[in-house]
Amino acid sequence: MTLPSSEQLPQLGEFGLITRIADRVAVDGNVITGIGDDGAVTALTPGMQLVTSTDMLLEDIHFRRMWHDPYHLGRKSLAVSISDIAAMGAIPRWALLSLALPVGLSLDFVDRFMDGFLTLAGEHRVSLIGGDTCASKSGLVISVTIMGEQYPETIIRRTGAVAGDDIWVTGTLGDAALALQVVEKGGDTPLASRLLDPTPRVSAALVLAESGYATALIDVSDGILADFGHIAEQSHVGGQLFVEELPLSGSLRTEAAIMAVNPRQLALSGGEDYELCFTAHRVNREKIRENMKKCGVEVTRIGIVTPPTGIIALNSDGSRFSCLAAGFNHF
Ligand code: ADP
Ligand code: MG
């Protein structure tokens, strides 16, 4: 549906905007009733359970319109939710999108936001099945509710880590945290895409889930220290993290040196990398490496699960690495 360029949100109205969004949504087989009714109707794959998660993104808290272009903001709004479903070992399927749009926001912004959102949805075969739309008297508010599904025995929780397990992480850590420091100052960095356009590790998570090797799994949104901390708390265990083993990208090493910051501090406590952190019995080390290689994802063993005596970061000589900051906390 193309509208005259002079058309803006006030002329289009709430229902015009909903229609504009609905017209762009691809119809999927497992959606029985999508956007347009009081509720959406979907069909779970027989034998699977529903896995649900919701996230809010608030302007000037989670993003700034200054540096988040609308297309990538749309992608990221969905990516962080898809990452939560992946972190349960589940298959992302359906999403609801609620928007509170500031008065005066351009229709072009919303169109480009939806471009990003629906492009990422298409990449992961997630169907947009509904949402809510209203005006905001302050900033832009984006809320995404996502649903996925999985066989009960395949779902991976935060609760299954056992003392003696290895601690693993996919990809590299600290990239998004460094990028945030740069873009906050108005600069640019090759790491910006790690912050602005994170990749949810869906295929790696599903391979892990199907293999049954991971005893506990979480996505790294608040920093590995904080997020492994959630596994530790819920599994009633502790952990040792080997600081020198933390996977750092070449760009992070280079940029951190220029900025005179310790990349390992960023890797420990920087958020928003959306990598997977999981625990697994040591007998599965080689199989885990092989499996992750098959899906083209780097994986690194970064520590061991201990009895519940807290979480410590260690240098290679066994001395304590002192961490300057914990993970992100809203309050
Ligand atoms: P209700 O008054 O029952 O809450 P709405 O008028 O809010 O219904 O929404 C009408 C339909 O449009 C519903 O199917 C709803 O899920 C969908 N919808 C509303 N806003 C959005 C949005 N931002 N994205 C996708 N679907 C939306
Ligand atoms: Mg509504």
CSV table of N, CA and C in Angstrom, one decimal, residues 135-294:
chain,number,residue,atom,x,y,z
A,135,ALA,N,-0.5,6.4,21.1
A,135,ALA,CA,0.4,7.6,21.0
A,135,ALA,C,1.1,7.7,22.4
A,136,SER,N,2.3,8.2,22.3
A,136,SER,CA,3.1,8.4,23.6
A,136,SER,C,3.3,9.9,23.8
A,137,LYS,N,3.2,10.4,25.1
A,137,LYS,CA,3.4,11.8,25.4
A,137,LYS,C,4.9,12.0,25.7
A,138,SER,N,5.6,10.9,25.8
A,138,SER,CA,7.1,11.2,25.9
A,138,SER,C,7.8,10.4,24.8
A,139,GLY,N,8.6,9.5,25.1
A,139,GLY,CA,9.4,8.9,24.1
A,139,GLY,C,8.7,7.7,23.4
A,140,LEU,N,9.5,7.1,22.5
A,140,LEU,CA,9.0,5.9,21.7
A,140,LEU,C,9.1,4.7,22.7
A,141,VAL,N,8.1,3.9,22.7
A,141,VAL,CA,8.1,2.7,23.5
A,141,VAL,C,7.8,1.5,22.6
A,142,ILE,N,8.6,0.5,22.7
A,142,ILE,CA,8.4,-0.7,21.8
A,142,ILE,C,8.3,-1.9,22.7
A,143,SER,N,7.3,-2.6,22.6
A,143,SER,CA,7.2,-3.9,23.4
A,143,SER,C,6.9,-5.0,22.5
A,144,VAL,N,7.7,-6.0,22.6
A,144,VAL,CA,7.6,-7.2,21.8
A,144,VAL,C,7.3,-8.4,22.7
A,145,THR,N,6.3,-9.1,22.3
A,145,THR,CA,6.0,-10.4,23.0
A,145,THR,C,6.2,-11.5,22.0
A,146,ILE,N,7.0,-12.5,22.3
A,146,ILE,CA,7.3,-13.5,21.4
A,146,ILE,C,6.9,-14.9,21.9
A,147,MET,N,6.5,-15.7,21.0
A,147,MET,CA,6.2,-17.1,21.4
A,147,MET,C,7.0,-18.1,20.5
A,148,GLY,N,7.4,-19.1,21.1
A,148,GLY,CA,8.1,-20.2,20.4
A,148,GLY,C,7.6,-21.5,20.9
A,149,GLU,N,8.1,-22.6,20.4
A,149,GLU,CA,7.6,-23.9,20.8
A,149,GLU,C,8.8,-24.9,20.8
A,150,GLN,N,8.6,-25.9,21.6
A,150,GLN,CA,9.6,-27.0,21.6
A,150,GLN,C,9.1,-28.2,22.4
A,151,TYR,N,9.6,-29.3,22.1
A,151,TYR,CA,9.3,-30.5,22.8
A,151,TYR,C,9.7,-30.4,24.3
A,152,PRO,N,8.9,-30.8,25.2
A,152,PRO,CA,9.2,-30.6,26.6
A,152,PRO,C,10.7,-31.0,27.0
A,153,GLU,N,11.1,-32.1,26.5
A,153,GLU,CA,12.4,-32.7,27.0
A,153,GLU,C,13.6,-31.9,26.3
A,154,THR,N,13.3,-31.1,25.3
A,154,THR,CA,14.3,-30.4,24.6
A,154,THR,C,14.6,-29.0,25.1
A,155,ILE,N,13.6,-28.5,25.8
A,155,ILE,CA,13.7,-27.1,26.4
A,155,ILE,C,14.9,-27.1,27.4
A,156,ILE,N,15.7,-26.0,27.3
A,156,ILE,CA,16.8,-25.9,28.3
A,156,ILE,C,16.6,-24.7,29.2
A,157,ARG,N,16.7,-24.9,30.5
A,157,ARG,CA,16.4,-23.9,31.5
A,157,ARG,C,17.7,-23.4,32.1
A,158,ARG,N,17.6,-22.4,33.0
A,158,ARG,CA,18.8,-21.9,33.7
A,158,ARG,C,19.2,-22.8,34.9
A,159,THR,N,18.3,-23.8,35.1
A,159,THR,CA,18.4,-24.5,36.4
A,159,THR,C,19.3,-25.8,36.4
A,160,GLY,N,19.8,-26.2,35.3
A,160,GLY,CA,20.4,-27.5,35.2
A,160,GLY,C,21.9,-27.6,35.4
A,161,ALA,N,22.6,-26.5,35.7
A,161,ALA,CA,24.1,-26.6,35.8
A,161,ALA,C,24.5,-27.4,37.0
A,162,VAL,N,25.5,-28.2,36.9
A,162,VAL,CA,26.0,-29.0,38.0
A,162,VAL,C,27.5,-28.7,38.2
A,163,ALA,N,27.9,-28.7,39.5
A,163,ALA,CA,29.4,-28.5,39.8
A,163,ALA,C,30.2,-29.5,39.0
A,164,GLY,N,31.3,-28.9,38.3
A,164,GLY,CA,32.1,-29.8,37.5
A,164,GLY,C,31.9,-29.6,36.0
A,165,ASP,N,30.7,-29.1,35.7
A,165,ASP,CA,30.3,-28.8,34.3
A,165,ASP,C,31.3,-27.7,33.7
A,166,ASP,N,31.5,-27.7,32.4
A,166,ASP,CA,32.2,-26.6,31.8
A,166,ASP,C,31.3,-25.4,31.6
A,167,ILE,N,31.8,-24.2,31.5
A,167,ILE,CA,31.0,-23.1,31.1
A,167,ILE,C,31.5,-22.6,29.7
A,168,TRP,N,30.6,-22.5,28.8
A,168,TRP,CA,30.9,-22.2,27.4
A,168,TRP,C,30.2,-20.9,27.0
A,169,VAL,N,30.8,-20.2,26.0
A,169,VAL,CA,30.1,-19.1,25.4
A,169,VAL,C,30.3,-19.1,23.9
A,170,THR,N,29.3,-18.7,23.1
A,170,THR,CA,29.4,-18.6,21.7
A,170,THR,C,30.0,-17.2,21.3
A,171,GLY,N,30.6,-17.1,20.1
A,171,GLY,CA,31.0,-15.9,19.5
A,171,GLY,C,32.0,-15.1,20.4
A,172,THR,N,32.0,-13.8,20.4
A,172,THR,CA,32.9,-13.0,21.1
A,172,THR,C,32.1,-12.1,22.1
A,173,LEU,N,32.8,-11.7,23.2
A,173,LEU,CA,32.1,-10.8,24.2
A,173,LEU,C,32.7,-9.4,24.2
A,174,GLY,N,31.9,-8.5,24.6
A,174,GLY,CA,32.4,-7.1,24.9
A,174,GLY,C,32.3,-6.2,23.7
A,175,ASP,N,32.0,-6.7,22.5
A,175,ASP,CA,31.9,-5.9,21.3
A,175,ASP,C,30.8,-4.8,21.4
A,176,ALA,N,29.6,-5.2,21.9
A,176,ALA,CA,28.5,-4.3,22.0
A,176,ALA,C,28.8,-3.2,23.0
A,177,ALA,N,29.5,-3.6,24.1
A,177,ALA,CA,29.8,-2.6,25.2
A,177,ALA,C,30.8,-1.6,24.7
A,178,LEU,N,31.7,-2.0,23.9
A,178,LEU,CA,32.7,-1.0,23.4
A,178,LEU,C,32.0,-0.1,22.4
A,179,ALA,N,31.2,-0.7,21.5
A,179,ALA,CA,30.4,0.0,20.5
A,179,ALA,C,29.6,1.1,21.2
A,180,LEU,N,28.9,0.8,22.3
A,180,LEU,CA,28.1,1.7,23.0
A,180,LEU,C,28.9,2.9,23.5
A,181,GLN,N,30.1,2.6,24.0
A,181,GLN,CA,31.0,3.7,24.5
A,181,GLN,C,31.3,4.7,23.3
A,182,VAL,N,31.5,4.1,22.1
A,182,VAL,CA,31.9,4.9,20.9
A,182,VAL,C,30.7,5.7,20.4
A,183,VAL,N,29.6,5.0,20.2
A,183,VAL,CA,28.4,5.8,19.6
A,183,VAL,C,27.9,6.8,20.6
A,184,GLU,N,28.0,6.5,21.9
A,184,GLU,CA,27.5,7.5,22.9
A,184,GLU,C,28.2,8.8,22.7
A,185,LYS,N,29.5,8.8,22.2
A,185,LYS,CA,30.3,10.0,22.1
A,185,LYS,C,30.2,10.5,20.6
A,186,GLY,N,29.3,9.9,19.9
A,186,GLY,CA,29.1,10.4,18.5
A,186,GLY,C,30.0,9.8,17.5
A,187,GLY,N,30.8,8.8,17.9
A,187,GLY,CA,31.8,8.2,17.0
A,187,GLY,C,31.3,7.0,16.2
A,188,ASP,N,32.2,6.5,15.4
A,188,ASP,CA,31.8,5.3,14.7
A,188,ASP,C,32.9,4.2,14.9
A,189,THR,N,32.5,3.0,14.8
A,189,THR,CA,33.4,1.8,15.0
A,189,THR,C,32.9,0.6,14.2
A,190,PRO,N,33.8,-0.2,13.7
A,190,PRO,CA,33.4,-1.4,13.0
A,190,PRO,C,32.5,-2.3,13.9
A,191,LEU,N,32.6,-2.1,15.2
A,191,LEU,CA,31.8,-2.9,16.1
A,191,LEU,C,30.3,-2.4,16.3
A,192,ALA,N,30.0,-1.3,15.6
A,192,ALA,CA,28.7,-0.7,15.8
A,192,ALA,C,27.6,-1.7,15.5
A,193,SER,N,27.8,-2.6,14.5
A,193,SER,CA,26.7,-3.5,14.2
A,193,SER,C,26.4,-4.5,15.3
A,194,ARG,N,27.5,-4.8,16.1
A,194,ARG,CA,27.2,-5.7,17.2
A,194,ARG,C,26.2,-5.1,18.2
A,195,LEU,N,26.2,-3.8,18.3
A,195,LEU,CA,25.3,-3.1,19.2
A,195,LEU,C,23.9,-2.8,18.5
A,196,LEU,N,24.0,-2.4,17.3
A,196,LEU,CA,22.8,-1.9,16.6
A,196,LEU,C,22.0,-3.0,15.9
A,197,ASP,N,22.7,-4.1,15.5
A,197,ASP,CA,22.1,-5.2,14.8
A,197,ASP,C,22.5,-6.5,15.3
A,198,PRO,N,22.2,-6.9,16.5
A,198,PRO,CA,22.7,-8.1,17.1
A,198,PRO,C,22.1,-9.3,16.4
A,199,THR,N,22.8,-10.4,16.3
A,199,THR,CA,22.4,-11.7,15.7
A,199,THR,C,22.0,-12.7,16.7
A,200,PRO,N,20.7,-13.0,16.8
A,200,PRO,CA,20.3,-14.0,17.8
A,200,PRO,C,20.8,-15.4,17.3
A,201,ARG,N,21.3,-16.1,18.3
A,201,ARG,CA,22.0,-17.4,17.9
A,201,ARG,C,21.0,-18.6,17.9
A,202,VAL,N,20.1,-18.5,17.0
A,202,VAL,CA,19.0,-19.5,17.0
A,202,VAL,C,19.5,-20.8,16.6
A,203,SER,N,20.2,-20.9,15.4
A,203,SER,CA,20.6,-22.3,15.0
A,203,SER,C,21.5,-23.0,16.0
A,204,ALA,N,22.4,-22.2,16.5
A,204,ALA,CA,23.3,-22.8,17.5
A,204,ALA,C,22.5,-23.3,18.7
A,205,ALA,N,21.6,-22.5,19.2
A,205,ALA,CA,20.8,-22.9,20.3
A,205,ALA,C,20.0,-24.1,20.0
A,206,LEU,N,19.4,-24.2,18.8
A,206,LEU,CA,18.6,-25.4,18.5
A,206,LEU,C,19.5,-26.7,18.4
A,207,VAL,N,20.6,-26.5,17.8
A,207,VAL,CA,21.5,-27.6,17.7
A,207,VAL,C,21.9,-28.1,19.1
A,208,LEU,N,22.2,-27.2,20.0
A,208,LEU,CA,22.5,-27.5,21.4
A,208,LEU,C,21.3,-28.2,22.1
A,209,ALA,N,20.2,-27.7,21.9
A,209,ALA,CA,19.0,-28.2,22.5
A,209,ALA,C,18.7,-29.6,22.0
A,210,GLU,N,18.8,-29.8,20.7
A,210,GLU,CA,18.5,-31.2,20.2
A,210,GLU,C,19.6,-32.2,20.6
A,211,SER,N,20.8,-31.7,20.8
A,211,SER,CA,21.9,-32.6,21.2
A,211,SER,C,21.7,-33.1,22.6
A,212,GLY,N,21.1,-32.3,23.4
A,212,GLY,CA,20.9,-32.6,24.8
A,212,GLY,C,22.1,-32.4,25.7
A,213,TYR,N,23.2,-31.7,25.1
A,213,TYR,CA,24.5,-31.6,25.8
A,213,TYR,C,24.4,-30.4,26.9
A,214,ALA,N,23.7,-29.4,26.6
A,214,ALA,CA,23.7,-28.2,27.5
A,214,ALA,C,22.8,-28.5,28.7
A,215,THR,N,23.4,-28.3,29.9
A,215,THR,CA,22.7,-28.6,31.1
A,215,THR,C,21.9,-27.3,31.5
A,216,ALA,N,22.4,-26.1,31.2
A,216,ALA,CA,21.7,-24.8,31.4
A,216,ALA,C,22.1,-23.9,30.3
A,217,LEU,N,21.2,-22.9,30.0
A,217,LEU,CA,21.5,-22.0,28.9
A,217,LEU,C,20.9,-20.7,29.2
A,218,ILE,N,21.6,-19.6,28.7
A,218,ILE,CA,21.0,-18.2,28.9
A,218,ILE,C,21.6,-17.4,27.7
A,219,ASP,N,21.0,-16.4,27.4
A,219,ASP,CA,21.6,-15.5,26.4
A,219,ASP,C,22.3,-14.3,27.1
A,220,VAL,N,23.4,-13.8,26.6
A,220,VAL,CA,24.2,-12.8,27.3
A,220,VAL,C,23.7,-11.4,26.9
A,221,SER,N,22.8,-10.9,27.7
A,221,SER,CA,22.2,-9.6,27.5
A,221,SER,C,22.8,-8.6,28.5
A,222,ASP,N,23.2,-9.0,29.6
A,222,ASP,CA,23.6,-8.1,30.7
A,222,ASP,C,25.1,-8.2,31.0
A,223,GLY,N,25.8,-9.0,30.2
A,223,GLY,CA,27.3,-9.3,30.6
A,223,GLY,C,27.4,-10.7,31.1
A,224,ILE,N,28.5,-11.4,30.8
A,224,ILE,CA,28.7,-12.8,31.1
A,224,ILE,C,28.7,-13.0,32.6
A,225,LEU,N,29.2,-12.1,33.3
A,225,LEU,CA,29.3,-12.2,34.8
A,225,LEU,C,27.9,-12.2,35.4
A,226,ALA,N,27.1,-11.3,34.9
A,226,ALA,CA,25.7,-11.2,35.4
A,226,ALA,C,24.9,-12.4,34.9
A,227,ASP,N,25.1,-12.7,33.6
A,227,ASP,CA,24.2,-13.7,33.1
A,227,ASP,C,24.6,-15.1,33.5
A,228,PHE,N,25.9,-15.4,33.6
A,228,PHE,CA,26.2,-16.7,34.2
A,228,PHE,C,25.8,-16.7,35.7
A,229,GLY,N,25.8,-15.5,36.3
A,229,GLY,CA,25.3,-15.4,37.7
A,229,GLY,C,23.8,-15.9,37.8
A,230,HIS,N,23.0,-15.6,36.8
A,230,HIS,CA,21.6,-16.1,36.8
A,230,HIS,C,21.6,-17.6,36.7
A,231,ILE,N,22.4,-18.2,35.9
A,231,ILE,CA,22.5,-19.6,35.9
A,231,ILE,C,22.9,-20.2,37.2
A,232,ALA,N,23.9,-19.5,37.8
A,232,ALA,CA,24.5,-20.0,39.1
A,232,ALA,C,23.4,-20.0,40.2
A,233,GLU,N,22.7,-18.8,40.2
A,233,GLU,CA,21.7,-18.7,41.2
A,233,GLU,C,20.6,-19.7,41.1
A,234,GLN,N,20.1,-19.9,39.8
A,234,GLN,CA,19.0,-20.8,39.6
A,234,GLN,C,19.4,-22.2,39.7
A,235,SER,N,20.6,-22.5,39.4
A,235,SER,CA,21.1,-23.9,39.5
A,235,SER,C,21.7,-24.2,40.9
A,236,HIS,N,21.8,-23.2,41.8
A,236,HIS,CA,22.4,-23.4,43.1
A,236,HIS,C,23.8,-23.9,43.0
A,237,VAL,N,24.6,-23.2,42.2
A,237,VAL,CA,26.0,-23.5,42.0
A,237,VAL,C,26.8,-22.2,42.0
A,238,GLY,N,28.1,-22.3,41.9
A,238,GLY,CA,29.0,-21.2,41.7
A,238,GLY,C,29.8,-21.3,40.4
A,239,GLY,N,30.8,-20.5,40.3
A,239,GLY,CA,31.6,-20.7,39.0
A,239,GLY,C,32.9,-20.0,39.1
A,240,GLN,N,33.9,-20.5,38.3
A,240,GLN,CA,35.1,-19.8,38.1
A,240,GLN,C,35.2,-19.5,36.6
A,241,LEU,N,35.4,-18.2,36.3
A,241,LEU,CA,35.5,-17.7,34.9
A,241,LEU,C,37.0,-17.4,34.6
A,242,PHE,N,37.5,-18.0,33.6
A,242,PHE,CA,38.9,-17.8,33.2
A,242,PHE,C,39.1,-16.6,32.3
A,243,VAL,N,39.5,-15.5,32.9
A,243,VAL,CA,39.5,-14.2,32.2
A,243,VAL,C,40.3,-14.3,30.9
A,244,GLU,N,41.4,-15.0,30.9
A,244,GLU,CA,42.2,-15.0,29.7
A,244,GLU,C,41.6,-15.8,28.6
A,245,GLU,N,40.6,-16.7,28.9
A,245,GLU,CA,40.0,-17.5,27.9
A,245,GLU,C,38.8,-16.8,27.2
A,246,LEU,N,38.4,-15.6,27.8
A,246,LEU,CA,37.2,-15.0,27.2
A,246,LEU,C,37.4,-14.6,25.8
A,247,PRO,N,36.5,-15.0,24.9
A,247,PRO,CA,36.8,-14.7,23.5
A,247,PRO,C,36.6,-13.3,23.1
A,248,LEU,N,37.7,-12.7,22.6
A,248,LEU,CA,37.7,-11.2,22.2
A,248,LEU,C,37.9,-11.1,20.7
A,249,SER,N,37.1,-10.3,20.0
A,249,SER,CA,37.3,-10.1,18.6
A,249,SER,C,38.5,-9.2,18.4
A,250,GLY,N,39.1,-9.4,17.2
A,250,GLY,CA,40.3,-8.6,16.8
A,250,GLY,C,39.9,-7.1,16.9
A,251,SER,N,38.7,-6.7,16.4
A,251,SER,CA,38.3,-5.3,16.5
A,251,SER,C,38.3,-4.8,17.9
A,252,LEU,N,37.8,-5.6,18.8
A,252,LEU,CA,37.7,-5.2,20.2
A,252,LEU,C,39.1,-4.9,20.8
A,253,ARG,N,40.0,-5.9,20.5
A,253,ARG,CA,41.4,-5.7,21.0
A,253,ARG,C,42.0,-4.4,20.5
A,254,THR,N,41.8,-4.1,19.2
A,254,THR,CA,42.4,-2.9,18.5
A,254,THR,C,41.8,-1.7,19.1
A,255,GLU,N,40.4,-1.6,19.1
A,255,GLU,CA,39.7,-0.4,19.6
A,255,GLU,C,39.9,-0.1,21.0
A,256,ALA,N,39.9,-1.2,21.8
A,256,ALA,CA,40.1,-1.0,23.3
A,256,ALA,C,41.5,-0.5,23.6
A,257,ALA,N,42.5,-0.9,22.8
A,257,ALA,CA,43.9,-0.4,23.0
A,257,ALA,C,43.9,1.1,22.7
A,258,ILE,N,43.2,1.5,21.6
A,258,ILE,CA,43.2,2.9,21.2
A,258,ILE,C,42.5,3.7,22.4
A,259,MET,N,41.4,3.2,22.9
A,259,MET,CA,40.7,3.9,23.9
A,259,MET,C,41.2,3.7,25.3
A,260,ALA,N,42.3,2.9,25.4
A,260,ALA,CA,42.9,2.7,26.7
A,260,ALA,C,41.9,2.1,27.8
A,261,VAL,N,41.1,1.1,27.3
A,261,VAL,CA,40.2,0.4,28.2
A,261,VAL,C,40.6,-1.1,28.2
A,262,ASN,N,40.4,-1.8,29.3
A,262,ASN,CA,40.7,-3.2,29.3
A,262,ASN,C,39.6,-4.0,28.6
A,263,PRO,N,39.9,-4.6,27.5
A,263,PRO,CA,38.8,-5.4,26.8
A,263,PRO,C,38.2,-6.5,27.7
A,264,ARG,N,39.0,-7.0,28.6
A,264,ARG,CA,38.5,-8.1,29.4
A,264,ARG,C,37.4,-7.6,30.4
A,265,GLN,N,37.6,-6.4,30.9
A,265,GLN,CA,36.5,-5.8,31.7
A,265,GLN,C,35.2,-5.7,30.9
A,266,LEU,N,35.3,-5.2,29.6
A,266,LEU,CA,34.2,-5.1,28.8
A,266,LEU,C,33.5,-6.5,28.5
A,267,ALA,N,34.4,-7.5,28.3
A,267,ALA,CA,33.9,-8.8,28.0
A,267,ALA,C,33.2,-9.4,29.2
A,268,LEU,N,33.6,-9.1,30.4
A,268,LEU,CA,33.0,-9.7,31.6
A,268,LEU,C,31.7,-9.0,32.0
A,269,SER,N,31.7,-7.7,31.8
A,269,SER,CA,30.5,-7.0,32.4
A,269,SER,C,29.7,-6.2,31.3
A,270,GLY,N,30.2,-6.2,30.1
A,270,GLY,CA,29.4,-5.4,29.0
A,270,GLY,C,28.2,-6.2,28.6
A,271,GLY,N,27.1,-5.6,28.4
A,271,GLY,CA,25.9,-6.2,28.0
A,271,GLY,C,25.7,-6.3,26.5
A,272,GLU,N,24.5,-6.8,26.1
A,272,GLU,CA,24.0,-6.7,24.7
A,272,GLU,C,24.8,-7.4,23.6
A,273,ASP,N,25.6,-8.4,24.0
A,273,ASP,CA,26.2,-9.2,22.9
A,273,ASP,C,25.3,-10.3,22.3
A,274,TYR,N,24.3,-10.7,23.1
A,274,TYR,CA,23.3,-11.7,22.7
A,274,TYR,C,24.0,-13.0,22.2
A,275,GLU,N,25.1,-13.3,22.8
A,275,GLU,CA,25.7,-14.6,22.6
A,275,GLU,C,25.0,-15.6,23.6
A,276,LEU,N,25.3,-16.9,23.4
A,276,LEU,CA,24.8,-17.9,24.3
A,276,LEU,C,25.8,-18.3,25.3
A,277,CYS,N,25.4,-18.4,26.6
A,277,CYS,CA,26.3,-19.0,27.6
A,277,CYS,C,25.6,-20.2,28.1
A,278,PHE,N,26.4,-21.3,28.1
A,278,PHE,CA,25.7,-22.6,28.5
A,278,PHE,C,26.7,-23.4,29.3
A,279,THR,N,26.2,-24.4,30.0
A,279,THR,CA,27.0,-25.3,30.8
A,279,THR,C,26.8,-26.7,30.2
A,280,ALA,N,27.8,-27.5,30.4
A,280,ALA,CA,27.7,-28.9,29.8
A,280,ALA,C,28.7,-29.8,30.5
A,281,HIS,N,28.4,-31.1,30.6
A,281,HIS,CA,29.4,-32.0,31.2
A,281,HIS,C,30.6,-32.1,30.3
A,282,ARG,N,31.8,-32.3,31.0
A,282,ARG,CA,33.0,-32.3,30.3
A,282,ARG,C,33.2,-33.4,29.3
A,283,VAL,N,32.5,-34.5,29.4
A,283,VAL,CA,32.6,-35.6,28.4
A,283,VAL,C,32.1,-35.2,27.1
A,284,ASN,N,31.4,-34.1,27.0
A,284,ASN,CA,30.8,-33.7,25.7
A,284,ASN,C,31.6,-32.6,25.0
A,285,ARG,N,32.8,-32.2,25.6
A,285,ARG,CA,33.6,-31.1,25.0
A,285,ARG,C,33.8,-31.2,23.5
A,286,GLU,N,34.2,-32.3,23.0
A,286,GLU,CA,34.6,-32.4,21.6
A,286,GLU,C,33.3,-32.4,20.7
A,287,LYS,N,32.3,-33.1,21.2
A,287,LYS,CA,31.0,-33.1,20.5
A,287,LYS,C,30.4,-31.7,20.4
A,288,ILE,N,30.5,-30.9,21.4
A,288,ILE,CA,30.0,-29.5,21.4
A,288,ILE,C,30.8,-28.7,20.4
A,289,ARG,N,32.1,-28.9,20.4
A,289,ARG,CA,33.0,-28.1,19.4
A,289,ARG,C,32.5,-28.5,18.0
A,290,GLU,N,32.4,-29.8,17.7
A,290,GLU,CA,31.9,-30.3,16.4
A,290,GLU,C,30.6,-29.7,16.0
A,291,ASN,N,29.6,-29.8,16.9
A,291,ASN,CA,28.3,-29.3,16.7
A,291,ASN,C,28.2,-27.8,16.3
A,292,MET,N,29.0,-27.1,17.1
A,292,MET,CA,28.9,-25.6,16.9
A,292,MET,C,29.6,-25.3,15.6
A,293,LYS,N,30.7,-26.0,15.3
A,293,LYS,CA,31.4,-25.8,14.0
A,293,LYS,C,30.5,-26.0,12.8
A,294,LYS,N,29.6,-27.0,13.0
A,294,LYS,CA,28.7,-27.4,11.9
A,294,LYS,C,27.7,-26.2,11.6
